[in-house]
Coordinates of C-alpha atoms in Angstrom, one line a residue:
Chain A
M1 CA 58.1 2.7 -8.4
D2 CA 59.0 -0.7 -7.5
I3 CA 56.4 -1.7 -4.9
L4 CA 55.9 -5.3 -4.5
G5 CA 53.4 -6.9 -2.3
R6 CA 51.0 -9.7 -2.3
I7 CA 48.6 -8.2 0.2
L8 CA 46.9 -5.0 -0.7
M9 CA 45.5 -3.3 2.4
V10 CA 43.0 -0.5 1.9
E11 CA 42.7 1.3 5.2
D12 CA 42.4 5.0 6.0
D13 CA 43.1 4.9 9.7
P14 CA 46.9 4.8 10.4
K15 CA 46.3 3.2 13.8
D16 CA 44.4 0.3 12.3
V17 CA 47.2 0.1 9.7
E18 CA 49.8 -0.1 12.4
L19 CA 47.9 -2.6 14.5
T20 CA 47.2 -4.8 11.5
L21 CA 50.9 -4.7 10.4
T22 CA 51.9 -5.6 13.9
A23 CA 49.7 -8.6 13.9
L24 CA 51.0 -9.7 10.5
G25 CA 54.6 -9.2 11.7
D26 CA 54.4 -12.5 13.6
Y27 CA 54.3 -14.4 10.2
N28 CA 56.8 -12.0 8.6
L29 CA 54.2 -10.9 6.2
T30 CA 54.7 -7.2 6.9
N31 CA 56.9 -6.6 3.9
E32 CA 54.4 -8.2 1.6
V33 CA 51.7 -5.6 2.5
V34 CA 51.0 -2.6 0.3
V35 CA 48.9 0.0 2.1
V36 CA 46.7 2.4 0.3
H37 CA 44.5 4.9 2.2
D38 CA 41.4 5.3 0.2
G39 CA 39.3 3.7 -2.5
E40 CA 40.6 5.9 -5.3
E41 CA 44.2 4.9 -4.5
A42 CA 43.2 1.3 -4.3
L43 CA 41.7 1.5 -7.8
N44 CA 44.8 3.4 -9.1
Y45 CA 47.0 0.5 -7.7
L46 CA 44.8 -2.1 -9.3
Y47 CA 44.6 -0.4 -12.7
R48 CA 48.3 0.7 -12.4
R49 CA 47.5 4.4 -12.7
G50 CA 49.0 7.5 -11.2
N51 CA 51.6 6.6 -8.6
F52 CA 51.3 3.0 -9.4
A53 CA 51.7 3.3 -13.2
A54 CA 55.1 1.7 -13.0
R55 CA 54.3 -1.3 -10.9
S56 CA 54.6 -4.9 -12.2
N57 CA 51.4 -6.1 -13.8
E58 CA 50.7 -8.9 -11.4
N59 CA 47.7 -8.8 -9.2
P60 CA 47.8 -9.0 -5.4
A61 CA 47.1 -12.4 -3.9
V62 CA 44.5 -10.8 -1.6
L63 CA 42.9 -7.5 -0.9
L64 CA 42.0 -6.5 2.7
L65 CA 39.3 -3.9 2.2
D66 CA 37.9 -1.4 4.8
L67 CA 34.4 -0.3 4.0
K68 CA 34.3 3.2 5.3
L69 CA 36.9 5.0 3.2
P70 CA 37.4 8.6 1.9
K71 CA 36.6 9.5 -1.7
V72 CA 35.6 6.0 -3.0
D73 CA 34.2 3.7 -0.4
G74 CA 35.0 0.0 0.0
L75 CA 31.7 -1.2 -1.5
E76 CA 32.3 0.8 -4.7
V77 CA 35.9 -0.5 -5.0
L78 CA 34.4 -4.0 -4.5
Q79 CA 31.8 -3.4 -7.2
Q80 CA 34.3 -2.1 -9.7
M81 CA 36.6 -5.0 -9.1
K82 CA 34.0 -7.7 -9.4
S83 CA 32.7 -6.2 -12.6
D84 CA 36.1 -6.1 -14.2
E85 CA 37.3 -9.3 -16.0
T86 CA 40.9 -8.8 -15.0
L87 CA 40.3 -8.0 -11.4
K88 CA 37.3 -10.1 -10.4
M89 CA 39.4 -13.2 -9.6
I90 CA 41.4 -11.3 -6.9
P91 CA 40.2 -12.6 -3.5
V92 CA 38.7 -9.8 -1.4
V93 CA 38.4 -9.8 2.3
V94 CA 36.3 -7.1 3.9
L95 CA 37.9 -6.0 7.1
T96 CA 35.6 -3.6 8.9
S97 CA 34.5 -2.2 12.3
S98 CA 30.9 -2.6 11.4
R99 CA 28.6 -5.5 12.0
E100 CA 25.8 -3.9 10.1
E101 CA 23.8 -6.5 8.2
R102 CA 23.3 -4.0 5.4
D103 CA 27.0 -3.9 4.7
M104 CA 27.4 -7.6 5.0
V105 CA 24.6 -8.4 2.6
A106 CA 25.8 -5.8 0.1
S107 CA 29.3 -7.2 0.3
Y108 CA 28.3 -10.8 -0.3
K109 CA 26.0 -9.8 -3.1
L110 CA 28.9 -8.2 -4.8
G111 CA 30.9 -11.4 -4.4
V112 CA 33.2 -10.7 -1.5
N113 CA 35.3 -13.8 -0.5
A114 CA 35.2 -13.2 3.2
Y115 CA 33.8 -10.7 5.7
V116 CA 35.6 -10.1 9.0
V117 CA 34.4 -7.8 11.7
K118 CA 37.4 -6.4 13.6
P119 CA 37.1 -7.6 17.2
V120 CA 37.5 -5.0 20.0
D121 CA 39.6 -7.4 22.0
F122 CA 43.2 -7.0 20.8
H123 CA 44.1 -10.7 21.2
E124 CA 41.1 -11.7 19.1
F125 CA 42.0 -9.0 16.6
V126 CA 45.6 -10.2 16.3
N127 CA 44.4 -13.8 15.9
A128 CA 42.0 -12.9 13.3
I129 CA 44.5 -10.9 11.3
K130 CA 47.2 -13.6 11.6
E131 CA 44.8 -16.3 10.4
L132 CA 43.6 -14.1 7.6
G133 CA 47.2 -13.4 6.5
M134 CA 48.2 -17.0 6.8
F135 CA 45.2 -18.3 5.0
W136 CA 45.2 -15.9 2.0
A137 CA 48.9 -15.2 1.6
I138 CA 50.3 -18.7 2.5
I139 CA 47.8 -21.5 2.4
N140 CA 45.5 -20.3 -0.4
E141 CA 46.7 -20.7 -4.0
P142 CA 45.9 -17.4 -5.6
P143 CA 44.5 -17.2 -9.1
P144 CA 46.9 -17.1 -12.1
G145 CA 48.4 -13.7 -12.7
S146 CA 48.9 -13.0 -9.0
M147 CA 52.2 -12.1 -7.4
R148 CA 54.1 -15.1 -6.1
K149 CA 55.7 -15.5 -2.8
K150 CA 59.2 -14.0 -2.8
Chain B
M1 CA -61.2 3.7 -19.2
A2 CA -64.2 4.4 -17.1
K3 CA -67.5 2.9 -18.1
Q4 CA -69.7 5.2 -20.2
K5 CA -72.5 6.5 -18.0
P6 CA -76.0 6.2 -19.3
S7 CA -77.7 9.5 -20.4
L8 CA -80.6 10.6 -18.3
L9 CA -82.1 12.3 -21.3
K10 CA -82.4 9.2 -23.5
V11 CA -85.0 6.5 -23.5
H12 CA -83.3 3.3 -24.1
L13 CA -85.8 0.5 -24.8
P14 CA -87.6 0.8 -28.2
I15 CA -90.9 -0.1 -26.5
Q16 CA -90.6 2.8 -24.2
G17 CA -90.0 5.1 -27.3
Y18 CA -93.1 3.8 -29.0
G19 CA -95.0 4.0 -25.7
L20 CA -93.9 7.6 -25.4
A21 CA -95.1 8.3 -29.0
V22 CA -98.5 6.9 -28.2
V23 CA -98.8 8.6 -24.8
S24 CA -97.6 12.0 -26.1
V25 CA -99.9 12.0 -29.1
G26 CA -102.7 10.7 -26.9
V27 CA -102.1 13.6 -24.4
A28 CA -101.9 16.1 -27.3
L29 CA -105.2 14.7 -28.7
G30 CA -106.9 14.8 -25.3
T31 CA -105.7 18.4 -24.6
G32 CA -106.9 19.4 -28.2
L33 CA -110.3 17.8 -27.6
L34 CA -110.6 19.5 -24.2
L35 CA -109.7 22.9 -25.7
Q36 CA -112.1 22.3 -28.5
R37 CA -114.9 21.7 -26.1
Y38 CA -114.2 25.2 -24.6
S39 CA -114.3 26.5 -28.2
F40 CA -110.5 27.2 -28.1
H41 CA -109.5 26.5 -31.7
G42 CA -106.3 26.6 -33.8
V43 CA -103.7 25.2 -31.3
E44 CA -104.3 21.5 -32.2
S45 CA -101.5 21.3 -34.7
L46 CA -99.1 22.9 -32.3
L47 CA -100.0 20.4 -29.7
F48 CA -99.3 17.5 -32.1
L49 CA -96.1 19.2 -33.1
F50 CA -95.1 19.4 -29.5
A51 CA -96.0 15.7 -29.1
I52 CA -93.9 14.8 -32.1
A53 CA -91.0 16.9 -30.8
L54 CA -91.1 15.3 -27.4
T55 CA -91.1 11.8 -29.0
V56 CA -88.3 12.7 -31.5
W57 CA -86.2 14.2 -28.7
F58 CA -86.5 11.4 -26.2
G59 CA -87.5 8.4 -28.3
G60 CA -85.5 8.5 -31.5
S61 CA -86.5 8.2 -35.2
G62 CA -88.7 5.0 -35.0
P63 CA -91.1 6.4 -32.4
A64 CA -91.0 9.7 -34.3
V65 CA -92.4 8.0 -37.4
L66 CA -95.2 6.5 -35.2
A67 CA -95.8 9.9 -33.6
V68 CA -96.1 11.6 -37.0
A69 CA -98.5 8.9 -38.3
L70 CA -100.6 8.9 -35.1
S71 CA -100.7 12.7 -35.1
S72 CA -101.6 12.8 -38.7
L73 CA -104.4 10.3 -38.2
A74 CA -105.7 12.0 -35.0
F75 CA -105.5 15.5 -36.6
N76 CA -107.3 14.2 -39.7
Y77 CA -110.0 12.3 -37.8
F78 CA -110.8 14.9 -35.1
F79 CA -109.9 18.3 -36.3
T80 CA -110.3 18.5 -40.1
E81 CA -113.5 18.6 -42.0
P82 CA -115.3 16.3 -42.5
F83 CA -114.9 15.5 -38.7
Y84 CA -114.6 12.0 -37.6
S85 CA -113.6 10.6 -41.0
L86 CA -110.2 9.8 -42.5
Y87 CA -110.8 11.8 -45.6
I88 CA -107.7 13.9 -46.5
G89 CA -108.4 17.1 -48.1
T90 CA -105.7 19.0 -50.1
S91 CA -106.0 21.9 -47.7
E92 CA -104.7 19.7 -44.9
L93 CA -101.7 18.4 -46.7
P94 CA -99.4 21.3 -45.5
Y95 CA -100.1 20.2 -41.9
Y96 CA -98.8 16.6 -42.5
F97 CA -95.8 18.0 -44.4
A98 CA -95.1 20.2 -41.5
F99 CA -95.4 17.2 -39.1
I100 CA -92.9 15.2 -41.2
L101 CA -90.5 18.0 -41.8
F102 CA -90.6 19.0 -38.1
A103 CA -89.9 15.4 -37.2
I104 CA -87.0 15.1 -39.6
L105 CA -85.6 18.4 -38.4
L106 CA -85.8 17.5 -34.8
T107 CA -84.4 14.0 -35.5
W108 CA -81.4 15.6 -37.1
F109 CA -81.0 18.0 -34.2
S110 CA -81.3 15.3 -31.8
T111 CA -78.7 13.2 -33.5
V112 CA -76.2 16.0 -33.5
R113 CA -77.0 16.7 -29.9
R114 CA -76.4 13.1 -28.9
R115 CA -73.1 12.9 -30.7
V116 CA -71.9 16.1 -29.0
E117 CA -73.1 14.8 -25.7
R118 CA -71.4 11.5 -26.3
E119 CA -68.2 13.2 -27.1
L120 CA -68.4 15.5 -24.1
L121 CA -69.0 12.5 -21.9
Q122 CA -66.1 10.6 -23.4
S123 CA -63.7 13.5 -22.9
R124 CA -64.9 14.1 -19.4
D125 CA -64.3 10.4 -18.5
E126 CA -60.9 10.5 -20.0
L127 CA -60.1 13.6 -18.1
Q128 CA -61.4 12.0 -14.9
S129 CA -59.3 8.9 -15.3
E130 CA -56.2 10.9 -16.1
V131 CA -56.7 13.0 -13.0
A132 CA -57.1 9.8 -11.0
E133 CA -53.9 8.4 -12.4
R134 CA -51.9 11.6 -11.8
T135 CA -53.2 11.8 -8.3
Q136 CA -52.1 8.3 -7.7
Q137 CA -48.7 8.9 -9.1
A138 CA -48.3 12.0 -7.0
N139 CA -49.4 10.1 -4.0
L140 CA -46.8 7.5 -4.7
L141 CA -44.1 10.1 -5.1
N142 CA -45.2 11.4 -1.8
L143 CA -44.6 8.0 -0.2
T144 CA -41.0 7.8 -1.1
H145 CA -38.3 8.8 1.4
D146 CA -36.4 10.5 -1.4
T147 CA -36.6 14.2 -1.8
I148 CA -38.5 15.0 -5.0
F149 CA -39.8 18.3 -6.2
V150 CA -40.8 19.8 -9.5
R151 CA -40.3 23.3 -10.7
D152 CA -41.3 25.1 -13.9
T153 CA -38.8 26.7 -16.3
S154 CA -38.7 29.8 -14.1
D155 CA -37.6 27.7 -11.2
I156 CA -40.9 28.2 -9.3
I157 CA -41.7 25.1 -7.3
T158 CA -44.8 23.3 -8.5
Y159 CA -44.6 20.0 -6.6
W160 CA -43.0 19.2 -3.3
N161 CA -43.1 15.7 -1.8
R162 CA -43.0 14.5 1.7
G163 CA -39.2 13.6 1.4
A164 CA -38.5 17.2 0.4
Q165 CA -40.4 18.4 3.5
E166 CA -38.5 16.0 5.7
L167 CA -35.1 17.0 4.3
Y168 CA -35.6 20.8 4.1
G169 CA -38.3 21.5 6.7
W170 CA -40.7 23.4 4.5
T171 CA -44.2 21.9 4.0
A172 CA -45.6 21.7 0.5
E173 CA -47.9 24.7 1.2
Q174 CA -44.8 26.7 2.2
A175 CA -42.7 25.6 -0.7
L176 CA -45.1 25.7 -3.6
G177 CA -44.9 28.9 -5.7
K178 CA -41.5 29.8 -4.3
H179 CA -38.4 30.3 -6.4
S180 CA -36.5 27.1 -5.8
H181 CA -32.9 28.4 -5.7
Q182 CA -33.8 31.4 -3.6
L183 CA -35.7 29.3 -1.1
M184 CA -32.9 26.9 -0.6
Q185 CA -30.0 29.2 -1.4
T186 CA -28.6 26.7 -3.8
E187 CA -24.9 26.8 -4.4
F188 CA -23.7 25.3 -7.7
P189 CA -20.3 23.7 -8.3
I190 CA -20.3 25.2 -11.8
S191 CA -22.1 28.2 -13.2
I192 CA -25.9 27.8 -13.4
D193 CA -25.7 28.6 -17.2
E194 CA -23.6 25.5 -17.7
V195 CA -26.0 23.4 -15.7
H196 CA -28.9 24.7 -17.8
A197 CA -27.0 24.1 -21.0
Q198 CA -26.3 20.6 -20.1
L199 CA -29.9 20.0 -18.9
L200 CA -31.2 21.3 -22.3
R201 CA -28.7 19.3 -24.3
A202 CA -29.0 15.9 -22.4
G203 CA -32.3 16.3 -20.7
R204 CA -30.7 15.6 -17.4
W205 CA -28.0 16.9 -15.1
E206 CA -26.5 15.6 -11.9
G207 CA -24.0 17.0 -9.4
E208 CA -23.5 18.0 -5.8
L209 CA -25.2 21.0 -4.5
R210 CA -25.1 22.9 -1.3
K211 CA -28.4 24.1 0.0
T212 CA -29.8 25.6 3.2
K213 CA -32.7 24.1 5.2
A214 CA -35.6 25.9 6.7
D215 CA -33.7 26.0 10.1
G216 CA -30.7 27.6 8.4
S217 CA -28.4 24.6 8.5
R218 CA -26.4 23.7 5.5
V219 CA -26.7 20.5 3.7
V220 CA -24.8 18.8 0.8
V221 CA -27.0 16.9 -1.6
A222 CA -26.4 14.6 -4.6
S223 CA -28.9 16.2 -7.0
R224 CA -30.4 14.8 -10.2
W225 CA -32.4 16.9 -12.6
S226 CA -34.6 15.7 -15.3
L227 CA -36.2 17.9 -17.9
R228 CA -39.8 17.4 -18.9
R229 CA -40.9 18.6 -22.4
D230 CA -44.3 18.9 -23.9
E231 CA -45.4 17.3 -27.2
R232 CA -43.7 20.1 -29.2
G233 CA -40.4 19.6 -27.4
H234 CA -40.6 22.7 -25.3
A235 CA -39.2 22.5 -21.8
V236 CA -42.0 22.7 -19.3
A237 CA -40.7 21.5 -16.0
I238 CA -37.7 20.2 -14.1
L239 CA -37.9 17.3 -11.8
E240 CA -35.2 17.3 -9.1
T241 CA -34.4 14.6 -6.7
N242 CA -31.9 15.2 -3.8
N243 CA -30.1 12.8 -1.5
D244 CA -28.5 14.1 1.6
V245 CA -24.8 13.3 1.4
S246 CA -23.6 15.7 4.2
D247 CA -22.6 12.8 6.5
R248 CA -20.8 11.0 3.7
K249 CA -19.0 14.2 2.8
R250 CA -18.1 14.9 6.4
R251 CA -16.8 11.3 6.8
E252 CA -14.8 11.6 3.6
E253 CA -13.4 14.8 4.8
E254 CA -12.4 13.2 8.1
I255 CA -10.9 10.3 6.4
R256 CA -8.9 12.6 4.1
K257 CA -7.6 14.5 7.1
L258 CA -6.7 11.4 9.0
N259 CA -4.9 10.1 5.9
D260 CA -3.0 13.3 5.5
E261 CA -2.0 13.2 9.1
L262 CA -1.0 9.6 8.8
R263 CA 1.0 10.3 5.7
K264 CA 2.8 13.1 7.5
R265 CA 3.5 11.0 10.5
T266 CA 4.7 8.1 8.3
T267 CA 7.0 10.5 6.6
D268 CA 8.2 11.8 10.0
L269 CA 8.7 8.3 11.2
E270 CA 10.5 7.3 8.1
A271 CA 12.9 10.3 8.5
T272 CA 13.4 9.4 12.2
N273 CA 14.1 5.8 11.2
R274 CA 16.6 6.9 8.6
E275 CA 18.3 9.2 11.1
L276 CA 18.4 6.4 13.6
E277 CA 19.8 4.0 11.1
A278 CA 22.4 6.5 10.0
F279 CA 23.2 7.0 13.7
A280 CA 23.5 3.3 14.4
Y281 CA 25.6 2.9 11.3
S282 CA 27.9 5.6 12.4
V283 CA 28.2 4.3 15.9
S284 CA 28.9 0.9 14.5
H285 CA 31.8 2.1 12.4
D286 CA 33.2 5.2 14.2
L287 CA 32.7 4.4 17.8
R288 CA 34.1 0.9 17.7
A289 CA 37.3 1.9 16.0
P290 CA 38.7 4.1 18.9
I291 CA 37.8 1.4 21.4
R292 CA 39.7 -1.1 19.4
H293 CA 42.6 1.3 19.2
I294 CA 42.6 1.9 22.9
V295 CA 42.6 -1.8 23.6
G296 CA 45.1 -2.6 20.9
Y297 CA 47.7 0.0 21.9
T298 CA 47.3 -0.7 25.6
E299 CA 47.9 -4.3 24.9
L300 CA 51.0 -3.4 22.9
L301 CA 52.1 -1.1 25.6
Q302 CA 51.6 -3.8 28.2
K303 CA 53.5 -6.3 26.1
N304 CA 56.5 -4.0 25.4
S305 CA 56.9 -2.5 28.8
S306 CA 55.5 -5.0 31.3
S307 CA 58.9 -5.5 32.9
A308 CA 59.4 -1.7 33.3
L309 CA 56.0 -1.1 35.0
D310 CA 55.3 -1.5 38.7
E311 CA 52.4 -3.3 40.1
K312 CA 50.2 -0.3 40.4
S313 CA 50.9 0.8 36.8
Q314 CA 50.1 -2.7 35.7
R315 CA 46.7 -2.5 37.5
Y316 CA 46.0 0.9 35.8
M317 CA 46.7 -0.7 32.5
M318 CA 44.3 -3.6 33.3
T319 CA 41.6 -1.1 34.2
I320 CA 42.0 0.8 30.9
L321 CA 41.7 -2.5 29.1
E322 CA 38.7 -3.7 31.1
S323 CA 36.9 -0.3 30.7
A324 CA 37.6 -0.2 27.0
K325 CA 36.3 -3.8 26.5
K326 CA 33.2 -3.0 28.5
M327 CA 32.6 0.0 26.3
G328 CA 33.0 -2.3 23.3
T329 CA 30.4 -4.7 24.7
L330 CA 28.0 -1.9 25.5
I331 CA 28.3 -0.6 22.0
D332 CA 27.7 -4.0 20.5
D333 CA 24.7 -4.7 22.8
L334 CA 23.2 -1.3 22.0
L335 CA 23.6 -1.9 18.3
A336 CA 22.0 -5.3 18.6
F337 CA 19.2 -3.7 20.6
S338 CA 18.7 -0.9 18.0
R339 CA 18.8 -3.5 15.2
I340 CA 15.7 -5.2 16.7
G341 CA 13.8 -2.0 16.2
R342 CA 15.0 -1.5 12.7
A343 CA 15.0 -5.1 11.3
E344 CA 12.0 -6.5 9.4
T345 CA 10.2 -9.2 11.3
R346 CA 9.7 -12.4 9.4
A347 CA 6.8 -14.1 11.1
T348 CA 6.2 -17.8 10.8
T349 CA 4.7 -20.6 13.0
V350 CA 7.4 -21.3 15.5
N351 CA 7.8 -24.6 17.5
L352 CA 8.6 -23.3 21.0
D353 CA 10.0 -26.7 22.2
L354 CA 12.6 -26.6 19.5
L355 CA 13.4 -23.0 20.2
V356 CA 13.9 -23.6 23.9
K357 CA 16.2 -26.5 23.1
E358 CA 18.3 -24.2 20.9
A359 CA 18.4 -21.5 23.5
L360 CA 19.5 -24.0 26.1
G361 CA 22.3 -25.0 23.8
E362 CA 23.4 -21.4 23.4
V363 CA 23.7 -20.9 27.2
Q364 CA 25.4 -24.2 27.8
Q365 CA 28.9 -22.8 28.3
D366 CA 27.7 -20.6 31.2
T367 CA 26.2 -23.7 32.9
N368 CA 29.5 -25.7 33.0
G369 CA 30.3 -26.8 36.5
R370 CA 26.9 -25.7 37.8
N371 CA 24.3 -27.8 39.5
I372 CA 21.1 -26.8 37.7
A373 CA 17.8 -28.7 37.8
W374 CA 16.0 -27.9 34.5
N375 CA 12.3 -28.5 34.4
V376 CA 11.0 -27.8 30.9
G377 CA 7.3 -28.5 30.4
A378 CA 5.4 -29.1 27.2
L379 CA 5.4 -25.9 25.0
P380 CA 3.0 -24.9 22.3
E381 CA 3.5 -23.4 18.9
L382 CA 3.3 -19.7 18.4
Y383 CA 3.5 -17.2 15.6
G384 CA 6.4 -14.8 15.3
D385 CA 9.9 -14.1 14.1
R386 CA 12.0 -17.1 14.9
S387 CA 15.4 -15.5 15.4
M388 CA 14.0 -12.7 17.5
L389 CA 12.0 -15.0 19.7
R390 CA 15.1 -17.1 20.1
L391 CA 17.1 -14.1 21.2
A392 CA 14.4 -13.2 23.7
L393 CA 14.5 -16.8 25.2
V394 CA 18.3 -16.8 25.3
N395 CA 18.3 -13.6 27.2
L396 CA 15.8 -14.8 29.7
I397 CA 17.3 -18.2 30.2
S398 CA 20.9 -16.8 30.5
N399 CA 19.5 -14.3 33.1
A400 CA 18.0 -17.2 35.0
V401 CA 21.3 -19.0 34.9
K402 CA 23.2 -15.9 35.9
F403 CA 21.1 -15.0 38.9
T404 CA 21.0 -18.5 40.3
R405 CA 24.8 -18.6 40.5
T406 CA 24.8 -18.1 44.2
R407 CA 22.5 -21.1 44.7
P408 CA 24.1 -24.5 45.5
R409 CA 21.3 -26.1 43.4
A410 CA 19.7 -23.9 40.9
E411 CA 16.1 -24.7 39.8
I412 CA 14.9 -23.3 36.5
E413 CA 11.5 -24.0 35.2
I414 CA 10.2 -23.2 31.7
G415 CA 6.6 -23.8 31.0
C416 CA 3.4 -22.6 29.5
L417 CA 0.4 -21.1 31.3
E418 CA -3.1 -22.2 30.4
K419 CA -3.3 -21.2 26.9
N420 CA -6.3 -19.2 25.6
K421 CA -7.3 -19.0 22.0
D422 CA -5.3 -15.9 21.0
E423 CA -2.1 -15.9 22.9
V424 CA 0.5 -18.1 24.4
V425 CA 1.9 -17.2 27.8
V426 CA 5.3 -18.7 28.5
F427 CA 7.1 -18.3 31.8
I428 CA 10.7 -18.8 33.0
R429 CA 11.0 -19.3 36.7
D430 CA 14.2 -19.5 38.8
N431 CA 15.1 -19.8 42.4
G432 CA 17.8 -17.1 42.1
V433 CA 18.4 -13.9 43.9
G434 CA 15.1 -12.4 42.7
F435 CA 14.3 -8.7 42.9
D436 CA 12.2 -6.2 44.8
M437 CA 8.8 -5.8 43.2
K438 CA 9.0 -2.0 43.9
Y439 CA 11.6 -1.8 41.1
V440 CA 9.6 -3.9 38.7
D441 CA 8.9 -0.9 36.4
K442 CA 12.6 -0.3 35.9
L443 CA 13.3 -3.9 35.0
F444 CA 12.8 -3.6 31.3
G445 CA 14.4 -0.2 30.7
V446 CA 17.6 0.2 28.7
F447 CA 20.8 0.2 30.9
R448 CA 18.6 -0.4 34.0
R449 CA 20.2 -2.7 36.4
L450 CA 19.0 -3.9 39.8
H451 CA 22.3 -5.5 40.8
S452 CA 25.9 -4.1 40.9
T453 CA 28.3 -5.2 38.2
Q454 CA 30.5 -6.7 40.9
A455 CA 27.7 -9.1 41.9
F456 CA 26.4 -9.8 38.5
E457 CA 28.0 -8.7 35.2
G458 CA 25.9 -7.3 32.4
T459 CA 25.1 -4.2 30.4
G460 CA 21.5 -3.8 31.3
I461 CA 20.2 -4.3 27.8
G462 CA 19.1 -7.9 27.9
L463 CA 15.6 -7.4 29.4
A464 CA 15.2 -4.2 27.3
T465 CA 15.9 -6.4 24.3
V466 CA 13.3 -9.0 25.4
H467 CA 10.7 -6.2 26.0
R468 CA 11.4 -4.8 22.5
I469 CA 11.2 -8.1 20.8
I470 CA 7.9 -9.1 22.5
H471 CA 6.5 -5.6 21.9
R472 CA 7.2 -5.9 18.2
H473 CA 5.2 -9.1 18.2
G474 CA 2.3 -7.3 19.7
G475 CA 2.7 -9.2 22.9
R476 CA 3.3 -8.4 26.6
V477 CA 6.1 -9.1 29.0
W478 CA 6.1 -8.9 32.8
A479 CA 7.8 -10.2 35.8
E480 CA 7.2 -11.3 39.4
G481 CA 9.9 -11.6 42.0
L482 CA 10.8 -11.5 45.6
V483 CA 14.2 -10.6 47.0
D484 CA 16.2 -13.8 47.6
S485 CA 13.3 -16.0 46.5
G486 CA 13.7 -16.1 42.7
A487 CA 12.0 -14.4 39.8
T488 CA 9.5 -15.4 37.1
F489 CA 9.3 -13.8 33.7
F490 CA 6.2 -14.0 31.6
L491 CA 5.9 -13.6 27.8
A492 CA 2.5 -13.3 26.2
V493 CA 2.8 -13.8 22.4
P494 CA 0.0 -14.1 19.8
S495 CA -0.5 -17.8 19.0
H496 CA -1.5 -17.2 15.4
R497 CA -1.5 -14.7 12.6
S498 CA -3.7 -11.8 13.5

């Protein structure tokens, strides 16, 4: 498979996927987004296993991670990434519905790079996603070994 | 040891002994001469022997020699021929030998008798003093409040002190001679054979026993047994002391029950808390997402089809958006409210002046364009969780700002009532729309509102949050108000660590 993308989005809810992609569309970042729907798929992508065995060996520039996911949840994905030498440099942004302090503390302890609570207000949501996309995919210089902008 | 008592049968001074010798021989001589006068012959020697015997018995050996000498002289002089001369004929010699032998024999008897008498006296005195000592000890045992009794090896009670009478209700007369375990219906924690084995091995035993008093009531005693042995090592008696521990046992039992109950309730509470937390977590994740989707898709719909929709449809769309956002705010507020109950409090000394300044900063954007006269008095320090107290103040101050909106000139006063030793009472007074005191009870309930949302926006969680925060601090919160004449909210919070 030849899937290229600098933003890996891990999100199980298709509506959230659509809304996020809509928001990213404004910066023409939509095509750079790879969407996976649970933690297991995310790890398969990162380790180039299963469906993603054939992808190029570059890492995504940023990972947008939901916490509540089927099979393997977001915190487990985060933990595995941050304890793996080849993956720990990938910036991870937690993008979640929850404002629970427990999740926030756990995420930061595991070394998350940013923690964003999805706002209910759509304008705020769009702004947040746009800024995230712009910062991590355009402004931020990703670590060596990441996919470059096409 | 008691002083040795003088014998009544013994003459003590030597002079008395010798006197006795002279007097008794004299009396024997006189009696002999008197009898001779009435021609009653042949008893003189017996009279002298009697005199010697008397002297020996009561006077000792010295006077005995004198008595023998005097008797011999008198007998020789008055009763042997030739009369009235000291000539000693061979036929008289057996008399003198008899006197001497008799004296020696009696002296020996007397010595033996005295020794026996002395020994008897000594042992009597020893016995008396021991009896006195024992009696004193028994009296002392009787004085103590502790329950003490003694039983022999067949468990028959042989001693019963006053403490035993007080505890069990039987007098010594009633208890003595009774079988101890039968009288008190003793219940042993282990078999009585084991108790006896231990008692014989170690000489003592202690444990808790259940016994029955004279009035039939049960009692738990801490019992100590000591074994008394004779010189040959045979067990002869058991001394038992008892302390009534029924009250202590009862209290221990009560404490144990209370602890069990507490443990159970804590477990229940922990389970409830976990459920609540899971619920809040689920609400936080799962309830917010659909709201976001409603808002998101409605916005997208509005954006894509605004030209195609008429004014009425536009309004419907706006209503959907407003309702969804309101739902979002409610969920957020409710989660924040539940978080207060679940979060750990981190209590420190808090400078209230500083806290009020911060709270004022937080509500500043709501005061833009308003004419508000702030009157903030001197505020003390108090003890509590800083961020929670701050949230409470922000809620109260923003309420004051909100409900004075209709006033051309709002007046908001923040101050401290006269402070007593244990708590600080802070008040926030405004000249806003106030409230009817008959609804004061509903003021602090969740989702309780006294105004319509049209007049004053809000979710009805603010004051419930304040109430919960202050309650978690062990404080009180109350309000006074009058319709159209403003409201005052009071917070009483402990001023120091309890």
